[in-house]
Short mmCIF file of C-alpha atoms in Angstrom, two decimals:
data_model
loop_
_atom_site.label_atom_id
_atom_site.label_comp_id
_atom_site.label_asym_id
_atom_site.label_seq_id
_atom_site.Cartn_x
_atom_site.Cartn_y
_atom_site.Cartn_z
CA UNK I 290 -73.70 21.82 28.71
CA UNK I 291 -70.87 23.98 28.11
CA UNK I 292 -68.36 25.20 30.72
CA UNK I 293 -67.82 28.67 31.99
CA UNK I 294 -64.09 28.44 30.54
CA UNK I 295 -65.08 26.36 27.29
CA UNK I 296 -68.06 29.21 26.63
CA UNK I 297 -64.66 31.71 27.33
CA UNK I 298 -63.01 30.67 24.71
CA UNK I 299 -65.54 30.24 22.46
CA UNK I 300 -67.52 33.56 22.98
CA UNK I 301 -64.78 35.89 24.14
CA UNK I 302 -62.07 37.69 22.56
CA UNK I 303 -58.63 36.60 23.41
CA UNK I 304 -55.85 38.58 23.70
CA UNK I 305 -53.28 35.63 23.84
CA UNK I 306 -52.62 31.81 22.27
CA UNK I 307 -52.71 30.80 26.10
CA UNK I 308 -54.77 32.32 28.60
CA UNK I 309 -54.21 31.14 31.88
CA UNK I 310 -58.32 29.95 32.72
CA UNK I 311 -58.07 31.14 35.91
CA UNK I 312 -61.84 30.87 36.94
CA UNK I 313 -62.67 33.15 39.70
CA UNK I 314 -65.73 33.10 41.44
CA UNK I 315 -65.77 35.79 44.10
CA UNK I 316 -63.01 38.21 45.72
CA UNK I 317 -62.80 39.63 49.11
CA UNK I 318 -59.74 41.43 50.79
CA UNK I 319 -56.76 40.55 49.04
CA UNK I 320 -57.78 37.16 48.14
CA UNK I 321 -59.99 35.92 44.77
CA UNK I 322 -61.79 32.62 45.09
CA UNK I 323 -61.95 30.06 42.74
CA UNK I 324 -65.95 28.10 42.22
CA UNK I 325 -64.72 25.14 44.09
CA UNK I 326 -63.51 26.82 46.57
CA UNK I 327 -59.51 27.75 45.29
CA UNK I 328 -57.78 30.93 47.22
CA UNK I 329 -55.66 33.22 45.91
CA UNK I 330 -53.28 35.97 47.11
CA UNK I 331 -54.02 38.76 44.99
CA UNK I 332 -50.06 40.55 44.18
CA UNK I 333 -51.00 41.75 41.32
CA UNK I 334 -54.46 44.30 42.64
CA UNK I 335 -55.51 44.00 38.88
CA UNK I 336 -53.30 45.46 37.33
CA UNK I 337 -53.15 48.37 39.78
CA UNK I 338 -57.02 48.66 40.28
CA UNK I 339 -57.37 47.04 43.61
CA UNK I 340 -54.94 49.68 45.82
CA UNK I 341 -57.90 48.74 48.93
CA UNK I 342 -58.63 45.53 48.06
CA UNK I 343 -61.48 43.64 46.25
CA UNK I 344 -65.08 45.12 47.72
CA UNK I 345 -64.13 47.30 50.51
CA UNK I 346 -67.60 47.57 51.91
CA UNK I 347 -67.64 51.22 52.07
CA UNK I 348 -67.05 51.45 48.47
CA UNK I 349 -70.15 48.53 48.03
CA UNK I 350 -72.19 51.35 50.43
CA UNK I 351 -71.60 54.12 48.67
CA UNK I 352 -72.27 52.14 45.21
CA UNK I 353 -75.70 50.90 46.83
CA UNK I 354 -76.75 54.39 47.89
CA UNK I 355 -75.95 56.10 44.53
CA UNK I 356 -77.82 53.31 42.62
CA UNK I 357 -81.15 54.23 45.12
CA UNK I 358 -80.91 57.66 43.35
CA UNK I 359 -79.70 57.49 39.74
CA UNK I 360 -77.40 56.06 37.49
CA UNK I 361 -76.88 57.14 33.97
CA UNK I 362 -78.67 60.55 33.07
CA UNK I 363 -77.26 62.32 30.29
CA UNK I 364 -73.61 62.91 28.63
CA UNK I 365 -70.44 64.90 30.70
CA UNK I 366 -71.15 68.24 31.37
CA UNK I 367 -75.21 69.14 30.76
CA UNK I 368 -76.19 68.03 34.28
CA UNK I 369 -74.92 68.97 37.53
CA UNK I 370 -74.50 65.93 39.22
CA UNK I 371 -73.42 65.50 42.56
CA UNK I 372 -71.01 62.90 42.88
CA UNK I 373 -68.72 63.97 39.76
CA UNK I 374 -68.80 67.86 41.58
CA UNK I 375 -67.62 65.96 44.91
CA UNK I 376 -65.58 63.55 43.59
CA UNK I 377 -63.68 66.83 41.39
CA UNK I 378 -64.40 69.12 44.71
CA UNK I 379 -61.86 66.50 46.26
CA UNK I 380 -59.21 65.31 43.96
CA UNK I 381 -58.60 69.10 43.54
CA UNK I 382 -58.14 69.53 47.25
CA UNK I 383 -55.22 66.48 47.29
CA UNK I 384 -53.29 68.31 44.68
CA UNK I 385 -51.41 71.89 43.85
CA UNK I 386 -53.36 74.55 42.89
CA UNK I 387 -52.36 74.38 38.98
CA UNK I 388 -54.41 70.94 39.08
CA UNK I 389 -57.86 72.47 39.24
CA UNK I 390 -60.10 71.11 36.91
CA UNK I 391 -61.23 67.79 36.40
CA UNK I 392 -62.08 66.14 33.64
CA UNK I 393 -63.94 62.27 33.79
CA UNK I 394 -63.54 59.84 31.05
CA UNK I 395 -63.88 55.88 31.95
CA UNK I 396 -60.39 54.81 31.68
CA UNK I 397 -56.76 55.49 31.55
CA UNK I 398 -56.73 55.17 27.49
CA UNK I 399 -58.98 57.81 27.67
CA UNK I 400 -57.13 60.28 29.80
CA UNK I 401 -54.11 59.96 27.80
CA UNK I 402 -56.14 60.64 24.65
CA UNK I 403 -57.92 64.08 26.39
CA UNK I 404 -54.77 64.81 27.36
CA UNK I 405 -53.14 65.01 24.01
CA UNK I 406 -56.11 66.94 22.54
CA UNK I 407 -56.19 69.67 25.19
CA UNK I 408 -52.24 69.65 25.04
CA UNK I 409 -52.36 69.98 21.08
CA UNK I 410 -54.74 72.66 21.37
CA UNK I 411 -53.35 74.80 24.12
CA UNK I 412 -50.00 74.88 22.86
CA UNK I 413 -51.09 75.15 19.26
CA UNK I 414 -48.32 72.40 18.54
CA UNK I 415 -48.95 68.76 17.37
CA UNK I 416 -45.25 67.03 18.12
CA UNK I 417 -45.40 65.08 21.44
CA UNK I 418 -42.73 63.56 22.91
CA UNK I 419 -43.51 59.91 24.99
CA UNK I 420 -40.67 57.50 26.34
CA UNK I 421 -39.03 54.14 25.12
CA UNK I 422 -40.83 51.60 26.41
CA UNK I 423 -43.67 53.74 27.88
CA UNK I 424 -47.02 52.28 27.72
CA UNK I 425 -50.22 54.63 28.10
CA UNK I 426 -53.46 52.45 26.80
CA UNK I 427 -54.07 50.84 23.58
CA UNK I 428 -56.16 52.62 21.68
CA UNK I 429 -54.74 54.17 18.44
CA UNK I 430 -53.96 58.12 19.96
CA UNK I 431 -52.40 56.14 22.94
CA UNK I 432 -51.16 53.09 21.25
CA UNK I 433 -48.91 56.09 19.20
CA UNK I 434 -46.93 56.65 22.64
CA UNK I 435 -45.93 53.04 22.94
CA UNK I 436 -42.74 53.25 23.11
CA UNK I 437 -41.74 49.78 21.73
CA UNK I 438 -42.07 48.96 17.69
CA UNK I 439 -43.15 45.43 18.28
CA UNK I 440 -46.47 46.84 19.33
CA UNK I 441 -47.04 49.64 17.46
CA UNK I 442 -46.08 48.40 14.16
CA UNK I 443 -49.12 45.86 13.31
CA UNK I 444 -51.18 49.28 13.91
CA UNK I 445 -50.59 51.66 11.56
CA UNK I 446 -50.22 54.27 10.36
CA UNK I 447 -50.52 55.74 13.35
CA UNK I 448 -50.48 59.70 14.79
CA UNK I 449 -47.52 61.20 13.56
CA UNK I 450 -44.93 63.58 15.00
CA UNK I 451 -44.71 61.15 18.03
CA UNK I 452 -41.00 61.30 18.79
CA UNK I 453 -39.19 58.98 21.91
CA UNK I 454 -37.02 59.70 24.12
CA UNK I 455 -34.73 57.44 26.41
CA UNK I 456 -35.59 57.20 30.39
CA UNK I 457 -33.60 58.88 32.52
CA UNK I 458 -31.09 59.71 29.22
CA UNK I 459 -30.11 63.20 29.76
CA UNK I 460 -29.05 63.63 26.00
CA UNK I 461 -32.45 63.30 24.57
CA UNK I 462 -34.10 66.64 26.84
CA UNK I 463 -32.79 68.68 23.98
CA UNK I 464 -35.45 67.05 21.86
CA UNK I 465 -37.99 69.21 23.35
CA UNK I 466 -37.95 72.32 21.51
CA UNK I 467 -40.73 74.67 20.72
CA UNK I 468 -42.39 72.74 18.32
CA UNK I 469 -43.35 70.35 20.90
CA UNK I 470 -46.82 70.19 22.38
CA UNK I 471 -46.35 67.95 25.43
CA UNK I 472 -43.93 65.67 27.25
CA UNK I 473 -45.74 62.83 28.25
CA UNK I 474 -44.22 60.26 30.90
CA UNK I 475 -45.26 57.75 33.58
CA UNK I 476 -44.32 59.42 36.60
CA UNK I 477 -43.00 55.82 37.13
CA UNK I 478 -42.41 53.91 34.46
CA UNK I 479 -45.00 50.30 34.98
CA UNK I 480 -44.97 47.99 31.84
CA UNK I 481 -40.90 48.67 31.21
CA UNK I 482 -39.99 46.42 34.13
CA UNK I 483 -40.59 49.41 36.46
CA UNK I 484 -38.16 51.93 35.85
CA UNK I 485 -37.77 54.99 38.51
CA UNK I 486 -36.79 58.11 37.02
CA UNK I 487 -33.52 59.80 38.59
CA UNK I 488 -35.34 63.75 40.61
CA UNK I 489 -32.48 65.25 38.73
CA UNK I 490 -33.46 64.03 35.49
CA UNK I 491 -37.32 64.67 35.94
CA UNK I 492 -36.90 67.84 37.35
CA UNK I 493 -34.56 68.89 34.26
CA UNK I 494 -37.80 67.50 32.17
CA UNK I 495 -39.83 70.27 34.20
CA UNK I 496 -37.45 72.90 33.63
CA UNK I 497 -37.38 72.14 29.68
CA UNK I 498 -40.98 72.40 28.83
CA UNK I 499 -41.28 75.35 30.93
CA UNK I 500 -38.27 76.90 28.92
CA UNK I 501 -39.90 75.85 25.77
CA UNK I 502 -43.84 76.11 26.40
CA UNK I 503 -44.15 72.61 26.13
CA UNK I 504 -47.19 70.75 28.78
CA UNK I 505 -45.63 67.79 31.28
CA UNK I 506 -47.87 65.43 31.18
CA UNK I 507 -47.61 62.33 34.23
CA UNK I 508 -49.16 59.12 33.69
CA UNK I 509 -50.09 58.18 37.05
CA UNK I 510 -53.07 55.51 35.85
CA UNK I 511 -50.59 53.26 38.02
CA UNK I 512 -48.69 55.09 40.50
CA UNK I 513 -51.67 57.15 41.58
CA UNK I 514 -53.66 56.83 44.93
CA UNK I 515 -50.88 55.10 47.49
CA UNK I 516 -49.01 52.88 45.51
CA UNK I 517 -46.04 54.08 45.64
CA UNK I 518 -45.57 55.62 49.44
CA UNK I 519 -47.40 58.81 47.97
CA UNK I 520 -50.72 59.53 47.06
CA UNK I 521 -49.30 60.81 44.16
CA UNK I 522 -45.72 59.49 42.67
CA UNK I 523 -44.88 63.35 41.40
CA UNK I 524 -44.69 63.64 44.94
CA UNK I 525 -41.65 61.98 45.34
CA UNK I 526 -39.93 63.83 42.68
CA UNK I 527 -40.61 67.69 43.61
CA UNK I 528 -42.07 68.71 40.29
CA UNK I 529 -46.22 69.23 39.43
CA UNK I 530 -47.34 68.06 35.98
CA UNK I 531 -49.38 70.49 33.80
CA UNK I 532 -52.08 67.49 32.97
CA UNK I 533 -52.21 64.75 35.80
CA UNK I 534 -53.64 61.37 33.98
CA UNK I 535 -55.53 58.96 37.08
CA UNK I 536 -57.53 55.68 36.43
CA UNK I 537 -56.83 52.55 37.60
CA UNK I 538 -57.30 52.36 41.73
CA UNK I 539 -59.33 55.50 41.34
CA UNK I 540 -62.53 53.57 41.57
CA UNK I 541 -62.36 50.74 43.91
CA UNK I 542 -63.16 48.37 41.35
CA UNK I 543 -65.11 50.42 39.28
CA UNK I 544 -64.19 51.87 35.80
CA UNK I 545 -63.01 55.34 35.67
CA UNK I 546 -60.17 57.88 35.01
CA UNK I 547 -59.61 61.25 34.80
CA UNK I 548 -57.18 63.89 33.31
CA UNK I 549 -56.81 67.10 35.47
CA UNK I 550 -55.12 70.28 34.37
CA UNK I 551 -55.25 74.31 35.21
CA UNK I 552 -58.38 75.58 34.20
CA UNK I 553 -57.00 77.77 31.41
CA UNK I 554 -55.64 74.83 30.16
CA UNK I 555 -58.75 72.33 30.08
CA UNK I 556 -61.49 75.46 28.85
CA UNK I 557 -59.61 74.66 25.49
CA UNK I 558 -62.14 72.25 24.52
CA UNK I 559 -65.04 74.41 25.59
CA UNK I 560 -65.09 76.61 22.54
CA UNK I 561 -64.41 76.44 19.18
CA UNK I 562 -65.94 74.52 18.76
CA UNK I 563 -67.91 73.56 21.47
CA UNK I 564 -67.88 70.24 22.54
CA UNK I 565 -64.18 69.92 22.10
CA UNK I 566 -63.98 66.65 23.84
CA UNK I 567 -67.53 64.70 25.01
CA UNK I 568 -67.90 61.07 26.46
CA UNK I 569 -71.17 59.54 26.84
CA UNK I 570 -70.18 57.56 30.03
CA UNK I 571 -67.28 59.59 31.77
CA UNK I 572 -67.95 60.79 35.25
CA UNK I 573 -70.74 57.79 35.77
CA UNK I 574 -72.31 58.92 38.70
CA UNK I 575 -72.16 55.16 40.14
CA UNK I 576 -68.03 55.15 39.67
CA UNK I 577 -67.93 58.64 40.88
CA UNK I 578 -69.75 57.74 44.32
CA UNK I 579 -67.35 54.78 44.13
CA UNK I 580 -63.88 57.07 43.50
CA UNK I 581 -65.01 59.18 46.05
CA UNK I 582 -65.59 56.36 48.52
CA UNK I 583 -62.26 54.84 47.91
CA UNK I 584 -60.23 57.88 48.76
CA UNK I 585 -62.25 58.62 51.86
CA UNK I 586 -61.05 54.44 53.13
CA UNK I 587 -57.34 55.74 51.51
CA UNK I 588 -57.08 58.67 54.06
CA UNK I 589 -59.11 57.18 57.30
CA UNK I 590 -57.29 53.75 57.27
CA UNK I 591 -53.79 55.58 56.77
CA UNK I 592 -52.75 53.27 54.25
CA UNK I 593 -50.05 55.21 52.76
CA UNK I 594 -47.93 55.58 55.02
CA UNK I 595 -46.83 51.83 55.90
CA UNK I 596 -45.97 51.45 52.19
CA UNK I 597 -42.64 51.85 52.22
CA UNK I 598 -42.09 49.72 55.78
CA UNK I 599 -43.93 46.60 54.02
CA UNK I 600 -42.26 46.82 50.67
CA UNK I 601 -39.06 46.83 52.44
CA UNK I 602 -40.63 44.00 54.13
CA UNK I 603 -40.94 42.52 50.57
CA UNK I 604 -37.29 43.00 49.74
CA UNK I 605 -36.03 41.34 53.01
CA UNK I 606 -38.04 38.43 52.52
CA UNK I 607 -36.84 37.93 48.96
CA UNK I 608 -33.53 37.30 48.97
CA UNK I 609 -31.91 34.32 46.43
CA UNK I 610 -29.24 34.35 44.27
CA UNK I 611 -31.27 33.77 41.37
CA UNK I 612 -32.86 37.61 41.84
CA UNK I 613 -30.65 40.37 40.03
CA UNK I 614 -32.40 43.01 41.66
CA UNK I 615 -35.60 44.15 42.76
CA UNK I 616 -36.29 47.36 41.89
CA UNK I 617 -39.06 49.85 42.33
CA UNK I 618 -40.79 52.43 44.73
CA UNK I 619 -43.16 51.60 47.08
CA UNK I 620 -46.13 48.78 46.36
CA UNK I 621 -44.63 48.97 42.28
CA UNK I 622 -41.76 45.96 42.26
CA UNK I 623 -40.30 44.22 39.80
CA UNK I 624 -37.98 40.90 40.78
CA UNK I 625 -35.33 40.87 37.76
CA UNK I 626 -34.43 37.18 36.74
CA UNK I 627 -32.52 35.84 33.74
CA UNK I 628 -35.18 34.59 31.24
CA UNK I 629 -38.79 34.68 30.36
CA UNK I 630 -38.32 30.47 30.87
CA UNK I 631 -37.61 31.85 34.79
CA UNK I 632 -40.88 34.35 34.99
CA UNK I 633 -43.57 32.30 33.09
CA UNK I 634 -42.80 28.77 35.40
CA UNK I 635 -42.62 30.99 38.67
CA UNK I 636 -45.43 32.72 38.06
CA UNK I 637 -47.53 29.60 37.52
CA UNK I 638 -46.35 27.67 40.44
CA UNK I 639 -47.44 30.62 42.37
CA UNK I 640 -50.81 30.56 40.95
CA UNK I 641 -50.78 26.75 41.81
CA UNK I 642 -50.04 27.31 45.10
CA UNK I 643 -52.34 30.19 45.67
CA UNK I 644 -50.19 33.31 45.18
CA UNK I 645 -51.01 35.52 41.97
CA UNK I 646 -48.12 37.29 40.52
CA UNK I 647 -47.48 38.49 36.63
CA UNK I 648 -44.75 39.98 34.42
CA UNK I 649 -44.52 42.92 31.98
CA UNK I 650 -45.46 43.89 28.67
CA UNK I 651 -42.22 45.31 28.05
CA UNK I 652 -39.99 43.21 30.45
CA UNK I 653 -40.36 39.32 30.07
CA UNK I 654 -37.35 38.95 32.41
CA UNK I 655 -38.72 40.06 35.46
CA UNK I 656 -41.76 39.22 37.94
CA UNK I 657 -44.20 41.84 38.97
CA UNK I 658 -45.41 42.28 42.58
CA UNK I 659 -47.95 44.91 43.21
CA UNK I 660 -49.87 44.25 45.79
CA UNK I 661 -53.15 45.74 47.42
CA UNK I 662 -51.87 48.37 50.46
CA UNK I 663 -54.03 46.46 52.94
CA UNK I 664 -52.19 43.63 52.59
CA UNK I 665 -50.27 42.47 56.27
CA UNK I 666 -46.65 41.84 56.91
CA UNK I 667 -48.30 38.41 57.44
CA UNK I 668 -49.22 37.60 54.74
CA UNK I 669 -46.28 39.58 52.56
CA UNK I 670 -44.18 36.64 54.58
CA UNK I 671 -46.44 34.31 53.85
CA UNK I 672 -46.44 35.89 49.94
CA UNK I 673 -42.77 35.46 49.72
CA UNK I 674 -42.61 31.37 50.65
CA UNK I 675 -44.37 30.75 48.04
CA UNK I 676 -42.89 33.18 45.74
CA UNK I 677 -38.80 31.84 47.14
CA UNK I 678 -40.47 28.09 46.22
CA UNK I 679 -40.96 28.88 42.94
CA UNK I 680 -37.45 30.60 42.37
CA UNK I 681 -36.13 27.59 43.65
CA UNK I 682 -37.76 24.84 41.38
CA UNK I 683 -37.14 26.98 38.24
CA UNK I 684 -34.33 29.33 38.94
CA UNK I 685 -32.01 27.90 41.40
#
């Protein structure tokens, strides 16, 4: 009889030559569990996804209840249905009053492709304008932003007029002009090695588009929900985005994102035709119930505000002359080393020795650390042995 991990790589589509096998069996907390047993520190919340840790039960509760009255019941929009109206009722009472309607697709890919329709539309434009080394999804509308040639160019042709600008470059906001539809930028930059934007420089972004009609768009699929110190990263920078993209943590666990703009904005797609944009699974009533759930443990367990106390935590603990810097906001890090050599053998002695930690798509040099917020200053200590062990066998 086959294995679960021979049956993997028979059955499954692979997205690498070597995929780590990992089995995991169960998760709880911060921790995944291995069938016989094997324990894991989760630092890397899947990809972003687990910002309260794996199965928080009142996320399981509020899953259990909803599936006692329905699940799927018809496509976005032709049925009121009560946990997308609460779920929208309170993401739009966390953010500024330009950020008032809510629109549910089942993942970040998909925000970032509503968001360039409704954009396109509004405006009446079709140049957007994404960031070197940004990363927004992978399908093909979203796969155009990627700011990096090495995965774009097995794809195309692709969606032209996509033009790129540098991070934090000051001579490229002159490349919005009125021709352009939308800027679109991770608030905080995730798969480039984590790369913070200067407030000058993103609120000179704000002040272009508004000068030349252009929509902000902010990626927050990562930096949304706590992560960074904020519920929301934009928060840190003193600007509001005309579309806000969320996914990721937004469910618990469960798969679901959302782009939010002003209503005059998002009724773009309700006319001419009708139907502008339609998904037969966004807004699941199951991951709504869930979304909601999650914020509701966000706000009554305070875990955003200890964020920046336990990634400085983090920083303290991690000191060796092997790390050129670690650099990010809040529960996003990124511990810069020399060579990919460095990341790939540190990372998998961690694993080995119970601690999960990863790298970047468009970084190879440096480790990633982002860890669920419930996490303790115990175990970030405890983290950070482990994580200093490795550094030593490999980078010392």
């Amino acid at each position: 009889m086959l294995s679960n991990r021979q049956l993997f790589l028979l059955n499954t589509a692979q997205t690498s030559n070597n995929p780590r096998l990992t089995e995991i069996a169960s998760a709880e907390g911060i921790y995944l569990y291995g069938p016989s047993g094997e324990k894991y520190m989760d630092l890397v919340s899947g990809f972003a996804v687990n910002n309260i840790g794996h199965r928080s039960q009142r996320v399981i509760d509020a899953i259990k209840e909803q599936l006692d009255k329905h699940m799927h019941v018809t496509v976005f929009g032709e049925f009121v249905q009560s946990p997308q109206v609460k779920l929208a009722e309170k993401l739009v009472s966390l953010l500024p009053k330009t950020l008032n309607s809510v629109y549910f697709v089942n993942s970040g890919a998909e925000a970032t492709e509503g968001a360039m329709k409704i954009a396109k539309r509004f405006t009446g434009r079709s140049e957007i304008i994404a960031a070197k080394k940004a990363y927004h999804g992978s399908t093909q509308g979203a796969l155009s932003l990627i700011g990096n040639d090495e995965y774009r160019s097995a794809y195309g042709p692709l969606l032209p007029n996509i033009s790129f600008i540098g991070f934090n470059e000051e001579a490229d906001i002159s490349k919005i002009t009125a021709k352009t539809a939308a800027v679109i930028l991770e608030t905080i930059q995730g798969e480039a090695g984590i790369c913070v934007p200067n407030i000058e420089w993103l609120q000179r972004i704000r002040k272009r588009c508004d000068e030349t009609g252009a929509l902000l768009i902010l990626d927050e699929i990562q930096t949304g929900l706590g992560r960074t110190g904020k519920l929301f990263a934009f928060e840190h920078f003193g600007v509001t985005p005309d579309i806000l993209l969320l996914a990721k943590a937004l469910g618990g666990g469960m798969p679901i994102g959302a782009f939010i703009a002003d209503k005059k904005i998002m009724d773009v797609i309700s006319h001419n035709p009708i139907l502008g944009h339609i998904t037969t699974f966004g807004g699941h009533p199951v991951c709504c119930a869930a979304a909601l759930a999650t914020i509701q443990v966000i706000h009554d367990d305070n875990l955003v505000a200890p964020i920046t106390t336990k990634a400085a935590l983090f920083k303290k603990h991690l000191q060796h002359p092997a790390i050129k810097e670690i650099r990010g906001m809040g529960f996003m890090m990124a511990i810069q080393l020399d060579s990919f050599y460095q990341v790939e053998n540190i990372s998998k002695y961690c694993a080995d020795h119970g601690v999960m930690i990863d790298w970047f798509l468009h970084c190879e040099t440096a480790l990633r650390l982002a860890p669920p917020l419930i996490i303790s200053e115990d175990e970030i200590i405890a983290a950070c042995e482990i994580i200093l062990e490795g550094i030593n066998k490999y980078a010392a």
